[in-house]
Every structure is written in structure tokens, then in C-alpha cells.
Coordinates of C-alpha atoms in Angstrom, one line a residue:
Chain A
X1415 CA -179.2 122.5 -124.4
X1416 CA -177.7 119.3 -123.2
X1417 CA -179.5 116.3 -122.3
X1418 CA -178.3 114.3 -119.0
X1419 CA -179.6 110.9 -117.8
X1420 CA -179.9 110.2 -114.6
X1421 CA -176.3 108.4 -114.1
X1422 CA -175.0 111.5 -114.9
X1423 CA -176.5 113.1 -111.8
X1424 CA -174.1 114.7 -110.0
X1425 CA -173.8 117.5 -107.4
X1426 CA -173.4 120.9 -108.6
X1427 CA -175.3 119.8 -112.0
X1428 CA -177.5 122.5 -113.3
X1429 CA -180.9 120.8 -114.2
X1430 CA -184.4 121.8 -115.6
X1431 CA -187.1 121.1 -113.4
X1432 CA -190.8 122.3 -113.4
X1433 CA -189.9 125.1 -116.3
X1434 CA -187.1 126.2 -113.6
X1435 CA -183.4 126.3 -113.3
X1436 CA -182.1 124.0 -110.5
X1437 CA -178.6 122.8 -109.1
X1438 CA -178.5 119.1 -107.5
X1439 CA -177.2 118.9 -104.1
X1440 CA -177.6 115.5 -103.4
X1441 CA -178.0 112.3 -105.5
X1442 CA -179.1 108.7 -103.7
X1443 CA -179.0 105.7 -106.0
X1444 CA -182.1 104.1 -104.3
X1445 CA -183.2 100.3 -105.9
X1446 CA -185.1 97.5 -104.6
X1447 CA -183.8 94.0 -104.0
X1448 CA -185.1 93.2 -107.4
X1449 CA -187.0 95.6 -109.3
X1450 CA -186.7 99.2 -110.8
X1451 CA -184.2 101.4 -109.8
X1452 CA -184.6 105.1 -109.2
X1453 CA -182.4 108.1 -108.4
X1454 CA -183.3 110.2 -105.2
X1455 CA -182.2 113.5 -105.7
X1456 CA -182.0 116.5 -103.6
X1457 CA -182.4 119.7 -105.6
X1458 CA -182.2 123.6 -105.1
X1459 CA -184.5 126.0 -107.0
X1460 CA -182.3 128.4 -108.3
X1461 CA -184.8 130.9 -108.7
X1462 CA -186.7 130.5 -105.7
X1463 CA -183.9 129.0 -103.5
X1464 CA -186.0 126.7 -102.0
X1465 CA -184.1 123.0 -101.7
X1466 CA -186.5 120.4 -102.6
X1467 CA -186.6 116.1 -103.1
X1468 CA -187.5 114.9 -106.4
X1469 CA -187.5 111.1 -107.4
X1470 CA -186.8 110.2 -111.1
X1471 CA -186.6 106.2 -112.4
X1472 CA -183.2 105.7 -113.4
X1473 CA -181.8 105.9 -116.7
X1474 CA -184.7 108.5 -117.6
X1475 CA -183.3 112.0 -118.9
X1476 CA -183.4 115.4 -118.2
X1477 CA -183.0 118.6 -120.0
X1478 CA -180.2 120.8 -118.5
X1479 CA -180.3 124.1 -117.4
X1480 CA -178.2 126.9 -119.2
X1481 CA -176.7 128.0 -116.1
X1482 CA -172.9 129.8 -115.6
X1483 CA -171.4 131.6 -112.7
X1484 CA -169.8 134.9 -113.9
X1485 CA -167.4 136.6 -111.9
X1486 CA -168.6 140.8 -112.4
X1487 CA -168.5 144.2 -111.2
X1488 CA -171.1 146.1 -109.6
X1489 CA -171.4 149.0 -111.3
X1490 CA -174.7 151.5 -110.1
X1491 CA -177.9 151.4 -109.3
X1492 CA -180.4 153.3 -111.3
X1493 CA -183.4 153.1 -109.0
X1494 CA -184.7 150.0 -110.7
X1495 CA -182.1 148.2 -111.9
X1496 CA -178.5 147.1 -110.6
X1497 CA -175.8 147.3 -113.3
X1498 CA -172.7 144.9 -113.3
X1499 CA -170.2 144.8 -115.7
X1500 CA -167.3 141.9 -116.9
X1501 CA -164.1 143.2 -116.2
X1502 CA -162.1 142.0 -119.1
X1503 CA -164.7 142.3 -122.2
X1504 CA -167.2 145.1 -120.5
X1505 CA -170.3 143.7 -121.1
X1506 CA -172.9 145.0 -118.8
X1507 CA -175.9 142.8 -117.7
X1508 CA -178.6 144.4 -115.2
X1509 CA -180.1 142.8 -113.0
X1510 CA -183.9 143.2 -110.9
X1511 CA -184.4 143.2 -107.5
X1512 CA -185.4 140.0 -106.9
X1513 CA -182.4 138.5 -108.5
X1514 CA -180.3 140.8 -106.1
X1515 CA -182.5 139.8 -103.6
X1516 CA -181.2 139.9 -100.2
X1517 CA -177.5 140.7 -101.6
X1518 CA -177.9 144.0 -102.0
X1519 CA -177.1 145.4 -98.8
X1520 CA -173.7 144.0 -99.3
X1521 CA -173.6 145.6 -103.1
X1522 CA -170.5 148.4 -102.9
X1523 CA -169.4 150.1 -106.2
X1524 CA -166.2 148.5 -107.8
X1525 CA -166.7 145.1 -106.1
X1526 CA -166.4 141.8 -107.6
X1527 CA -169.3 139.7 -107.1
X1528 CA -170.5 136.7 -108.9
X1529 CA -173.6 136.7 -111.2
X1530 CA -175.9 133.3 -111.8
X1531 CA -176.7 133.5 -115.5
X1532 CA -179.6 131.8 -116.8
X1533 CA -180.1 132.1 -120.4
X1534 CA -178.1 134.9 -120.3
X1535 CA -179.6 136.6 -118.0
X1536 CA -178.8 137.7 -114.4
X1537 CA -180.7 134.5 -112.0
X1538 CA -179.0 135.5 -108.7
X1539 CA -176.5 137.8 -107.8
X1540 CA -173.3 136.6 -104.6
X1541 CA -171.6 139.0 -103.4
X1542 CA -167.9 138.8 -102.3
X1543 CA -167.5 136.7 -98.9
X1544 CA -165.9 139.7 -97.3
X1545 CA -166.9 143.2 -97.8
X1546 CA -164.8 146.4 -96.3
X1547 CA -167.6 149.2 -95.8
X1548 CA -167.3 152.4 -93.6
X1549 CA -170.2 152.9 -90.7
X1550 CA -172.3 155.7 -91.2
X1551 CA -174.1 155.3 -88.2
X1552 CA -173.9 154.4 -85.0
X1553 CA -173.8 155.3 -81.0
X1554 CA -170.9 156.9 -79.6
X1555 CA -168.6 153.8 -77.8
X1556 CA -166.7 153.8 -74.5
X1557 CA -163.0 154.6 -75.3
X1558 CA -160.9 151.5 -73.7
X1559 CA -163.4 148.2 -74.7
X1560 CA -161.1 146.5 -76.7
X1561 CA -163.3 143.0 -75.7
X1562 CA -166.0 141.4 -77.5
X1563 CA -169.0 141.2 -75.1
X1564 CA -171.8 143.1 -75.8
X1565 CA -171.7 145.1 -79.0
X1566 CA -174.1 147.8 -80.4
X1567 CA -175.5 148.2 -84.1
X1568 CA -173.9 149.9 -86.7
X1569 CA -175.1 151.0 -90.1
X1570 CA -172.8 150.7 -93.1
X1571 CA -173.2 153.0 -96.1
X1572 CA -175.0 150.6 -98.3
X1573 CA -177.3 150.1 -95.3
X1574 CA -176.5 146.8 -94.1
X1575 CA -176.9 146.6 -90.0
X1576 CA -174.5 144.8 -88.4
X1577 CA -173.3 144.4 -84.7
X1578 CA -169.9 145.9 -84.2
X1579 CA -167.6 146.0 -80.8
X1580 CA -168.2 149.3 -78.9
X1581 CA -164.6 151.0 -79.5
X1582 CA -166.0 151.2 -83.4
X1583 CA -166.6 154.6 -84.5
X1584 CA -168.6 156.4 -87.0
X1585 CA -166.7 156.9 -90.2
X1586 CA -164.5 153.6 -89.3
X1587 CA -164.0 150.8 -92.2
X1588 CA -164.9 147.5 -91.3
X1589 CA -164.6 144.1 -92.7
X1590 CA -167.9 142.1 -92.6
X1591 CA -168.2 138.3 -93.7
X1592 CA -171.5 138.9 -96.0
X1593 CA -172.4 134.8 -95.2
X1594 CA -173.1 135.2 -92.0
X1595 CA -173.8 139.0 -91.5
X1596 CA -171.1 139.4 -88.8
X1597 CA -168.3 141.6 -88.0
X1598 CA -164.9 140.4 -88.2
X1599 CA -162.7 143.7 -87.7
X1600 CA -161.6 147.1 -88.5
X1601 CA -159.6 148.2 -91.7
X1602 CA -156.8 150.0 -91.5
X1603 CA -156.9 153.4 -94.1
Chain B
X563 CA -165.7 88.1 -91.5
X564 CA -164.6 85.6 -94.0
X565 CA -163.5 82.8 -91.9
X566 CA -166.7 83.3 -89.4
X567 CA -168.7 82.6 -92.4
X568 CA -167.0 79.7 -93.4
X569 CA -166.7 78.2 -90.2
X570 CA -170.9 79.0 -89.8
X571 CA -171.1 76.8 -92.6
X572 CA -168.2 74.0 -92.0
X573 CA -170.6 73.5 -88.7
X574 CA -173.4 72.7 -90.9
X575 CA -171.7 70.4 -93.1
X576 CA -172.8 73.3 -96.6
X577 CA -170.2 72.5 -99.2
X578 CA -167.7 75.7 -100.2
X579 CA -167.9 75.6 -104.1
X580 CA -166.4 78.1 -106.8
X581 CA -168.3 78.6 -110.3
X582 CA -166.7 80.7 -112.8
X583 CA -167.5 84.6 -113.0
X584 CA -167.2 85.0 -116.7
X585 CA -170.3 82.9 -118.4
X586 CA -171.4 81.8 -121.5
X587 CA -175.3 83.5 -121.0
X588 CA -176.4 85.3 -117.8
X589 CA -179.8 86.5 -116.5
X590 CA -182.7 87.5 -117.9
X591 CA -183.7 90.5 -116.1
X592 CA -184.4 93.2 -117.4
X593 CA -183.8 95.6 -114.3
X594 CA -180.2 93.8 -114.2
X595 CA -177.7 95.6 -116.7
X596 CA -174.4 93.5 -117.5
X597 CA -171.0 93.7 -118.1
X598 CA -170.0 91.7 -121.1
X599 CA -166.6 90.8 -123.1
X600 CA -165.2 89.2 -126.5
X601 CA -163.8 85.6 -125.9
X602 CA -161.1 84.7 -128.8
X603 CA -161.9 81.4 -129.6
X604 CA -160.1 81.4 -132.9
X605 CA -162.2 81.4 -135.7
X606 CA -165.0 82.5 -133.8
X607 CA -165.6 85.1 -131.0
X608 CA -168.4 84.4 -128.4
X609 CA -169.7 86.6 -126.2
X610 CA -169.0 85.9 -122.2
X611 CA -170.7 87.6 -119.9
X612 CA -169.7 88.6 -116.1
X613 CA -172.2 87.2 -113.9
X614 CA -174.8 89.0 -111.7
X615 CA -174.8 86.4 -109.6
X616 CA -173.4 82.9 -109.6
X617 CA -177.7 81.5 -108.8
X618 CA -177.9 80.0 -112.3
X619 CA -174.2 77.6 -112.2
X620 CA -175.1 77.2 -108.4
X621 CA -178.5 75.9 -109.4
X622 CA -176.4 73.8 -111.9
X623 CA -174.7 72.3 -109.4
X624 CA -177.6 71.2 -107.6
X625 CA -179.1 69.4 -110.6
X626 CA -175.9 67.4 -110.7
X627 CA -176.5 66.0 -106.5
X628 CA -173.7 68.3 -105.4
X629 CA -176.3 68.7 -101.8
X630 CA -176.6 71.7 -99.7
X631 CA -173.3 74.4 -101.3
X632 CA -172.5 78.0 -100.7
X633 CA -170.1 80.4 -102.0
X634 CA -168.4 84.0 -101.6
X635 CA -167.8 85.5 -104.9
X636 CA -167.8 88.8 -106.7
X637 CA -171.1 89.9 -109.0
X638 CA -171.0 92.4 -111.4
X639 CA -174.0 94.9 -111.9
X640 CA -173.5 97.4 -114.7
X641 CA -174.8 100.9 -113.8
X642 CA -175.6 100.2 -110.0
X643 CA -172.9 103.2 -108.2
X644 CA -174.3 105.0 -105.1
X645 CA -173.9 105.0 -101.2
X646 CA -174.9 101.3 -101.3
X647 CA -173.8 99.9 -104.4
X648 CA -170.9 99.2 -106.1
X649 CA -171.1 97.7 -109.8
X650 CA -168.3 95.0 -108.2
X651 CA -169.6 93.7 -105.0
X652 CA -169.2 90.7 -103.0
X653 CA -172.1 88.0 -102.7
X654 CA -172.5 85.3 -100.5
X655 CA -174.9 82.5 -102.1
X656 CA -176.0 79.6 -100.3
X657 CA -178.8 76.5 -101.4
X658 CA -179.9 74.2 -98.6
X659 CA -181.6 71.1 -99.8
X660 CA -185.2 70.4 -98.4
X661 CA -185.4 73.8 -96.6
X662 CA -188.7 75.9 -96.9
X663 CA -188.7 79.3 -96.4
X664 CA -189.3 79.6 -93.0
X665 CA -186.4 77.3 -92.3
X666 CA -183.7 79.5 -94.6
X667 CA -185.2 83.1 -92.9
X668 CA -184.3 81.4 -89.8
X669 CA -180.7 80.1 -90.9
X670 CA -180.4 83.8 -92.3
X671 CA -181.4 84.9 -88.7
X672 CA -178.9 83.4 -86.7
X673 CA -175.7 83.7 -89.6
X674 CA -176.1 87.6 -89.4
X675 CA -176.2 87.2 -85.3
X676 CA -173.2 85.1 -85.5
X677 CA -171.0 87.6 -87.7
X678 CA -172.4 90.6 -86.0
X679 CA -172.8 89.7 -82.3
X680 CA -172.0 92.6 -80.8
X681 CA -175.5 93.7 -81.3
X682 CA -178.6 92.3 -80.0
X683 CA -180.6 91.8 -82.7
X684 CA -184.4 91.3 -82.7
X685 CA -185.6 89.3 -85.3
X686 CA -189.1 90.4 -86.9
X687 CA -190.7 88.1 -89.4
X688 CA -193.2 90.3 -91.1
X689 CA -195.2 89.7 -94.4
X690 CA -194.6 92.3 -97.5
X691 CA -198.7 92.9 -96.9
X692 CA -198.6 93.8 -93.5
X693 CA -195.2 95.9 -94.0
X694 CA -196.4 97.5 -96.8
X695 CA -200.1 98.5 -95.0
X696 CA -198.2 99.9 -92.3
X697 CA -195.7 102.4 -93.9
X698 CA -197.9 103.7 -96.6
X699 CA -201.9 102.2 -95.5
X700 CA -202.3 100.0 -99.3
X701 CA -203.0 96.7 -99.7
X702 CA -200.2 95.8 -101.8
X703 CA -202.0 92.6 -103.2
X704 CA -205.2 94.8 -104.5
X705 CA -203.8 97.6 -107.0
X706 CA -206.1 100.4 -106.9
X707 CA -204.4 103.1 -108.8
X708 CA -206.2 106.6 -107.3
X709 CA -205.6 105.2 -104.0
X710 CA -201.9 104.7 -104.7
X711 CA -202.1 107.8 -106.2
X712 CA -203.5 109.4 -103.5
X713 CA -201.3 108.1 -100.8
X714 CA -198.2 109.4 -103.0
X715 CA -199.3 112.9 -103.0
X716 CA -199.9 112.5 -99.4
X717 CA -197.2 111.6 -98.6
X718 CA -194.9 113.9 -100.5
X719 CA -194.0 111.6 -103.7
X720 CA -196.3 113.4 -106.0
X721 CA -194.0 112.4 -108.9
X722 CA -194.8 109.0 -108.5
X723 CA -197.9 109.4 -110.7
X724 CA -195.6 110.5 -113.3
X725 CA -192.8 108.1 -113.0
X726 CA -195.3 104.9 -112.1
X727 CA -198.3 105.1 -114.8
X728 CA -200.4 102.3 -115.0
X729 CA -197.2 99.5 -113.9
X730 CA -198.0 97.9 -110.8
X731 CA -194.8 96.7 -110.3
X732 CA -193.0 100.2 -110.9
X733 CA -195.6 101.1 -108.2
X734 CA -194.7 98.6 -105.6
X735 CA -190.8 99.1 -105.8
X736 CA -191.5 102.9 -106.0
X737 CA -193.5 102.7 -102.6
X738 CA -191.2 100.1 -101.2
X739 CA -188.5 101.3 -101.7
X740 CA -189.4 105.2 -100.2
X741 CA -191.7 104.4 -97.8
X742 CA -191.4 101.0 -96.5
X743 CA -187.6 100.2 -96.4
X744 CA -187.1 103.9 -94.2
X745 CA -190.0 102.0 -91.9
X746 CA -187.6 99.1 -91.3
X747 CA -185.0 100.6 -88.8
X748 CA -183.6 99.6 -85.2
X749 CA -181.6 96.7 -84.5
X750 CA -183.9 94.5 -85.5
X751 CA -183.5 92.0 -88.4
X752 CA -185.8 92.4 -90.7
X753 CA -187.1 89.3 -92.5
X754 CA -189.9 90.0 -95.1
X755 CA -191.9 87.0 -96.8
X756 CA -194.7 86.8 -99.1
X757 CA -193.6 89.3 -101.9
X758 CA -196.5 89.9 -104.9
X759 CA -196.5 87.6 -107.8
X760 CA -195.8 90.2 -110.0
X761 CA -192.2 90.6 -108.1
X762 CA -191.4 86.8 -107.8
X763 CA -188.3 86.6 -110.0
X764 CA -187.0 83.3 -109.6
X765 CA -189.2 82.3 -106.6
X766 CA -192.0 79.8 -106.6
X767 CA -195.6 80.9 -106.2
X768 CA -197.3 79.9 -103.0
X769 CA -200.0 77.0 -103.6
X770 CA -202.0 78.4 -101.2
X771 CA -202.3 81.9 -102.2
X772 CA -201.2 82.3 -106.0
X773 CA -201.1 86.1 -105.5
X774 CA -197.7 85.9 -103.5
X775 CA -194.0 84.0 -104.2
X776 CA -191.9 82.2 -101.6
X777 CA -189.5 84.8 -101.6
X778 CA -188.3 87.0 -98.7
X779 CA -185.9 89.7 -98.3
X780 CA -183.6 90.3 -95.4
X781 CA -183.4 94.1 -94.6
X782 CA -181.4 95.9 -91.1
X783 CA -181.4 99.6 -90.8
X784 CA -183.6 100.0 -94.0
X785 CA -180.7 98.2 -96.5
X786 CA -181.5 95.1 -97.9
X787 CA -179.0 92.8 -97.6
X788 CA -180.4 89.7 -99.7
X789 CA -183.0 88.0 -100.9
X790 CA -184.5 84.2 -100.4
X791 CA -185.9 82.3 -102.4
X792 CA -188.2 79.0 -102.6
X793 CA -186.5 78.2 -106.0
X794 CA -188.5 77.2 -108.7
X795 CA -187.5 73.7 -110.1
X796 CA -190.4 73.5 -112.8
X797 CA -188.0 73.8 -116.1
X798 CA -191.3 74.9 -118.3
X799 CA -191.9 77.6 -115.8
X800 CA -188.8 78.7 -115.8
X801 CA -188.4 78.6 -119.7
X802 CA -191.9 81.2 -119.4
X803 CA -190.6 83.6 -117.1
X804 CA -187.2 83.8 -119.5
X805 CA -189.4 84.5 -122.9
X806 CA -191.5 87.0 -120.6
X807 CA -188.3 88.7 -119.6
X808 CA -186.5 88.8 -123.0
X809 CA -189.4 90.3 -124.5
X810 CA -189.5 92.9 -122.1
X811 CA -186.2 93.3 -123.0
X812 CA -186.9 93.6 -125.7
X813 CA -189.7 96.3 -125.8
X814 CA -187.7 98.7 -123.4
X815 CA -184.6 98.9 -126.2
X816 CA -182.4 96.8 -124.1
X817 CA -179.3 94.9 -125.0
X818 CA -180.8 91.4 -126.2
X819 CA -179.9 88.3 -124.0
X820 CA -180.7 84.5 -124.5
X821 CA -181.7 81.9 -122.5
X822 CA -179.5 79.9 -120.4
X823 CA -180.3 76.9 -121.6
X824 CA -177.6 74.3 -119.6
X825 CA -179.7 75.8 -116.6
X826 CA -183.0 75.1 -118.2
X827 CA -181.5 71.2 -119.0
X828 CA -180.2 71.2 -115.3
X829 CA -184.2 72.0 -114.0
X830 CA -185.1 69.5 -116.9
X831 CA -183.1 66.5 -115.3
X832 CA -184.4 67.6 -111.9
X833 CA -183.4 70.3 -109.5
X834 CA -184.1 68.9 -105.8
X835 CA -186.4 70.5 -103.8
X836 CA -184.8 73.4 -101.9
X837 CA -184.3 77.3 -100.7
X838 CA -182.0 79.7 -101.5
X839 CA -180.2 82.8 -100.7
X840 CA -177.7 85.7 -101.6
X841 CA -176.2 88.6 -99.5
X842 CA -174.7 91.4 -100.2
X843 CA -171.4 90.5 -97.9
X844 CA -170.5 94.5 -98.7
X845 CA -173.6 96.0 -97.1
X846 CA -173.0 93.6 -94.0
X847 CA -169.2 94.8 -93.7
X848 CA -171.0 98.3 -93.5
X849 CA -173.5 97.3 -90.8
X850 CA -170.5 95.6 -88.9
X851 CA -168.4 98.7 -89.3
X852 CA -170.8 101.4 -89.2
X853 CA -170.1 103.0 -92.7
X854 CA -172.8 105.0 -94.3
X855 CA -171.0 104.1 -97.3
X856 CA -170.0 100.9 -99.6
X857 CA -166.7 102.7 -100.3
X858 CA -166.0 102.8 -97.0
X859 CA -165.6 99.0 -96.6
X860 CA -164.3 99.3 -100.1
X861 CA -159.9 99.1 -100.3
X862 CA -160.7 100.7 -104.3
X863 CA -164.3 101.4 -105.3
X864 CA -164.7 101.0 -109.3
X865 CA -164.1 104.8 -109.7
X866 CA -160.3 104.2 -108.2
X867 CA -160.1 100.8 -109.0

């Protein structure tokens, strides 16, 4: 793998760091009137998430991670596994829970998500940044509110709960922006 | 900003002087990585260097009686590119005959009220000791290595121990330069005297107390903006701290440099008695301006120039 010195330190650089895989965010050339320089660098644990601050002295290297963003689609489940497939060469990866992590209420068969590969195998898994999934449950609305206020829960088949406006029905499609969790409107069939 | 600076120093009768940016050696140091080019001189080609700054022809100068001089010029610092650093940047250098340290911190004082008056600055004259005791609680003076250690891990740089080893210096400008420079903010200029030996570059060491140099920095808002020196004259000293230099140089793999030896002729025949100073004119544009970054006071920043 390559090798990066620290004035290649850039964000979006895939690093190694502590035996784990990390992305810098931030990079502050920090240096003394006269005297050593270092680099200051803000970093995400790609496994873990967490964002972190790390000092290195500058010109010192680095070992880089083996980290590529793959666009995929989700295939199944198979109770332990999640299953995603390249489009245009069908190779399959499958992925464990905790690299699905927290996407996996979003995960609807046929989508195209993207898949963090580390070493080839499946880090972290994004799902699209809008998602159209029909609501399998939720209370009955009052017919006529067509304004925001208020809301009830909804939840969608892959059991995601979301707030939804109370003219939404069971059995409805909606669109849901998967960054923030939210509603943004109904789907016409 | 310019023309306030020259007429500062028209008022003070300091002499505007010009030296040349491409130079036949440059400095020694080994933190300071240069830009260097091929002079045709038919049949030979020489080396030339771009200066880091224009201290060594400056001190030249002042060998030859020019009196007190200062000068706006561009340096050139190979490898130095962040939100404060540019690897072209503009220096203002300035020498005043017969000044002590105190005298040039308070010169530095009131040039950085004048060019930047709508603020009312505080002025704090603070040793490196005391500075350093507050931010991180270490006697700066007395290297203890657990302690530092200790106080590293405590205070979220557990890395240092990695980075910083057994070099005291590394240590210093590691702990400086996280701890105590953040520690410097408000609108207060910060003038800090009395930096270790170890760290005295091209400063005199205090006859007093041999552990520190006459050598301050000015810092506002956590930048340093320049640092002063009480310049050494002694040409044999001088010649020391060179050969030190070089050899480190030369141990850490770096590009070999020599010694300037018309400067080392120039202390040789005499360099008065005096104190000196360079700013980073950029860094002050940014104050002034209220950038967060040099490419903002920047028309083309080296990447787009």
C-alpha cells in the first residue's frame, strides 16, 4: 500500500492509524516561530466513526489505508448477513451487521447504496440520500390536513420510524431523506 | 499598510534598504527547507539560493556602518503551506542600533498599535517560563521527561511521547506550540522574552542567566507574527552554532548547506551592538482584515500563482 508523508495530508485521504482505517477531515500546518514543525490533523475512524485529533511532526510518513467507495446493490438479507451486488460485473460482497450499522433500516431490495471497502471487504455500508418506501403502519389521519404541524409516526416496511403529516395513509409511498431521518413527501404510484 | 509602515519608520529616522532575494549561501537551519536554482555563469554554474529571510545581508549591512535599516521583502520557505503559511510571504525586518530587548518589544508594541488602531490592544510582556507554567504547569528551563510525559497524556497529546523521544527541544515546540500559543488570545499583544537556550537561534544568551537567549516572540490571537532578537555579534559563536547546524543537517539526511562566510567576515570586522526583528507582514494583513486564512490576504497563493 502506498506510503504518504505528511505534506501530502489532505482531506478525504484514507490513512492507517492505530491498526485502523481512517479518512482525514482536517489538516492544520501548525510550526513554531523557529523550531519543528508539525501537522495537526483531524481524523475519522472509519470503523468506529468516531472523529478524533492526532499530531504527527512533519515530513514523517504514514501508511495508507486500502479504502474505495463502491457504488452496489442491496441484494437480501439472509438473517446474518446483508448481500450487495455490483451492477455491471456481479460480484457479490456481504456484509455484517455492524458494518451496516445503523443503515439498515433504510436497506430496500434493488437499491443502490454505496459500500466502504477495506481490504476488500465491506467497512461501512451508505445508503441512497433518498429512499421511497411504503408505510406499513400507522394511525388513521384526519381527511383535509394538508399542513405540516403536528405529525404522527409511521412505520415503513424495512422498519424505519419516521414522522409523517397526518393526511398519510397506510400503504402510501413516501420519500424519506435517510441523512436526517425526515419525511419529505408522498410518491405518486 | 505599506506606506503606514514606512512613514512609522521615516519618523524614526530607520533607513529603507533592499538586499537581493536570490543569494549566494542561506541559513543554516535545519527546520528551514529552501528553494534553490542554477545560476549560468558560463563555464561554471553556482548554486543561488532564495532567501529565508534577508537577516544575514541585513546583518551585512550593519557591519559596513549603514546605522539603524529596515526592509519589506518577500522570503521563501520550502514546504511551509497551511492556514498561516505560505511558502512566499512577505517579511518586514528591521535592526536598531544600541537597542536591548526591552526597547525593540516596546518599538514592536507600539508599530502594531499604529497599523492596527482600531483595536485597543493590551500589551502583555510575559517570560516563555511563566507562559509556558501556566498553559501546561512545566518548568520549561528544567526538562523532566515523565513529567512532560505526564502532562501530554493529560492533556490529550498522548502522541507526543511518540513524536518527542528524548529531544527537549522537539518537546518545547510540541508543547508550545499546542498548548501555549491557543493560551495567548484576546486583544492583547503578546510579547514573549526569555526563550531556552536550546531554542536561541541567532539570539545572544543572557549573561545573567545562561539557560535563556535574548530572544522574544510577538504573538496576537495565538499567531506569531515575528520574532526579536538580541543579535549575536561574536563571529566565533556564530561560526559554532553554523557547524552545530550543518551537522544536524547532516545527520537528519538533509540537503547540505555551507556557511555564509561574507556574514561571518561582516561579525569578524565588527557588527555593532544592536536588536532585531522580522514579521510576518501577511499574518498582520490577516489580523487587520480578520481572515482566518493567509490566502485570504493573498491576490494568488503559490497553488494559483
Amino acid at each position: 500500500m502506498a506510503i504518504y508523508s505528511t505534506n501530502e495530508f489532505k482531506g478525504g485521504l484514507k490513512i492507517m492509524l492505530d491498526n485502523d482505517p481512517c479518512s482525514i477531515i482536517e489538516n492544520e500546518f501548525v510550526k513554531p516561530g523557529k523550531g519543528q514543525a508539525f501537522n495537526r490533523v483531524k481524523i475519522r475512524n472509519l470503523k468506529t466513526g468516531r472523529v478524533i485529533e492526532r499530531t504527527f511532526k512533519s515530513g514523517d510518513t504514514v501508511e495508507g489505508a486500502d479504502v474505495v467507495d463502491r457504488e452496489m446493490q442491496y441484494l437480501y438479507n439472509d438473517g446474518e448477513f446483508w448481500h450487495f451486488m455490483v451492477p455491471d460485473t456481479f460480484e457479490q460482497y456481504q456484509a455484517e451487521k455492524t458494518a451496516v450499522g445503523e443503515s439498515l433500516k433504510w436497506l430496500k431490495e434493488q437499491d443502490t447504496c454505496i459500500l466502504t471497502l477495506w481490504n476488500d471487504s465491506p467497512l461501512s455500508v451508505t445508503p441512497p440520500n433518498f429512499v421511497e418506501l411504503s408505510i406499513t403502519e400507522t394511525d388513521p389521519g384526519l381527511k383535509g390536513d394538508t399542513s405540516g404541524g403536528g405529525g404522527k409516526p409511521a412505520t415503513l416496511e424495512t422498519g424505519a420510524v419516521v414522522r409523517v403529516p397526518l393526511f398519510v395513509q397506510i400503504g402510501e409511498m413516501i420519500r424519506v431523506d435517510t441523512r436526517s431521518g425526515e419525511y419529505v413527501s408522498r410518491v405518486k404510484e | 499598510m505599506l506606506s503606514a509602515i514606512r512613514q512609522f519608520f521615516a519618523e524614526r529616522l530607520v533607513l529603507e534598504v533592499e538586499t537581493p532575494l536570490l543569494c549566494q549561501a542561506t541559513g543554516t537551519d535545519p527546520q528551514l527547507d529552501f528553494f534553490s536554482t542554477q545560476l549560468h555563469a558560463v563555464p561554471d554554474i553556482d548554486t543561488l539560493y532564495l532567501q529565508t529571510s534577508p537577516e544575514f545581508a541585513m546583518k551585512r549591512l550593519l557591519a559596513a556602518g549603514s546605522g539603524d535599516i529596515y526592509q519589506i521583502c518577500k522570503a521563501f520557505r520550502n514546504g511551509e503551506s497551511g492556514r498561516q503559511h505560505n511558502p512566499e510571504f512577505t517579511i518586514l525586518e528591521w535592526y536598531r542600533l544600541d537597542f536591548d530587548l526591552p526597547a525593540l518589544m516596546a518599538e514592536v508594541a507600539e508599530l502594531v498599535q499604529f497599523l492596527l488602531p482600531e483595536q485597543l490592544w493590551e500589551v502583555q510582556i510575559l517570560s516563555y517560563q511563566s507562559v509556558f507554567a501556566q498553559a501546561t504547569g512545566l518548568d520549561p528551563l528544567v526538562f523532566e521527561k515523565s513529567l512532560y510525559v505526564e502532562t501530554a497524556v493529560r492533556l490529550g497529546l498522548a502522541e507526543a511521547e511518540a513524536i518527542c523521544g528524548d529531544d527537549e527541544s522537539l518537546w518545547l515546540d510540541f508543547l508550545f506550540s499546542h498548548c501555549v500559543q491557543a493560551s495567548l488570545m484576546g486583544t492583547v499583544i503578546w510579547l514573549i522574552h526569555g526563550y531556552p537556550a536550546k531554542q536561541s537561534s541567532l539570539a545572544r544568551l543572557n549573561t545573567e542567566d545562561p539557560r535563556v537567549a535574548e530572544r522574544f516572540e510577538v504573538l496576537i490571537q495565538g499567531m506569531e507574527l515575528g520574532n526579536g532578537f538580541y543579535e549575536l555579534c561574536d563571529a566565533g559563536e556564530q561560526e559554532r552554532r553554523f557547524d552545530a547546524e550543518i551537522a544536524a543537517r547532516e545527520s537528519q539526511g538533509l540537503p547540505a548547506v555551507i556557511k555564509d562566510q561574507r556574514l561571518l567576515a561582516a561579525l569578524q570586522s565588527g557588527l555593532p551592538e544592536c536588536s532585531g526583528i522580522a514579521i510576518g507582514l501577511d499574518r498582520l494583513l490577516m489580523l487587520a482584515t480578520h481572515a482566518m486564512a493567509i490566502e485570504e490576504v493573498l491576490a494568488f497563493p503559490t497553488l494559483k500563482a
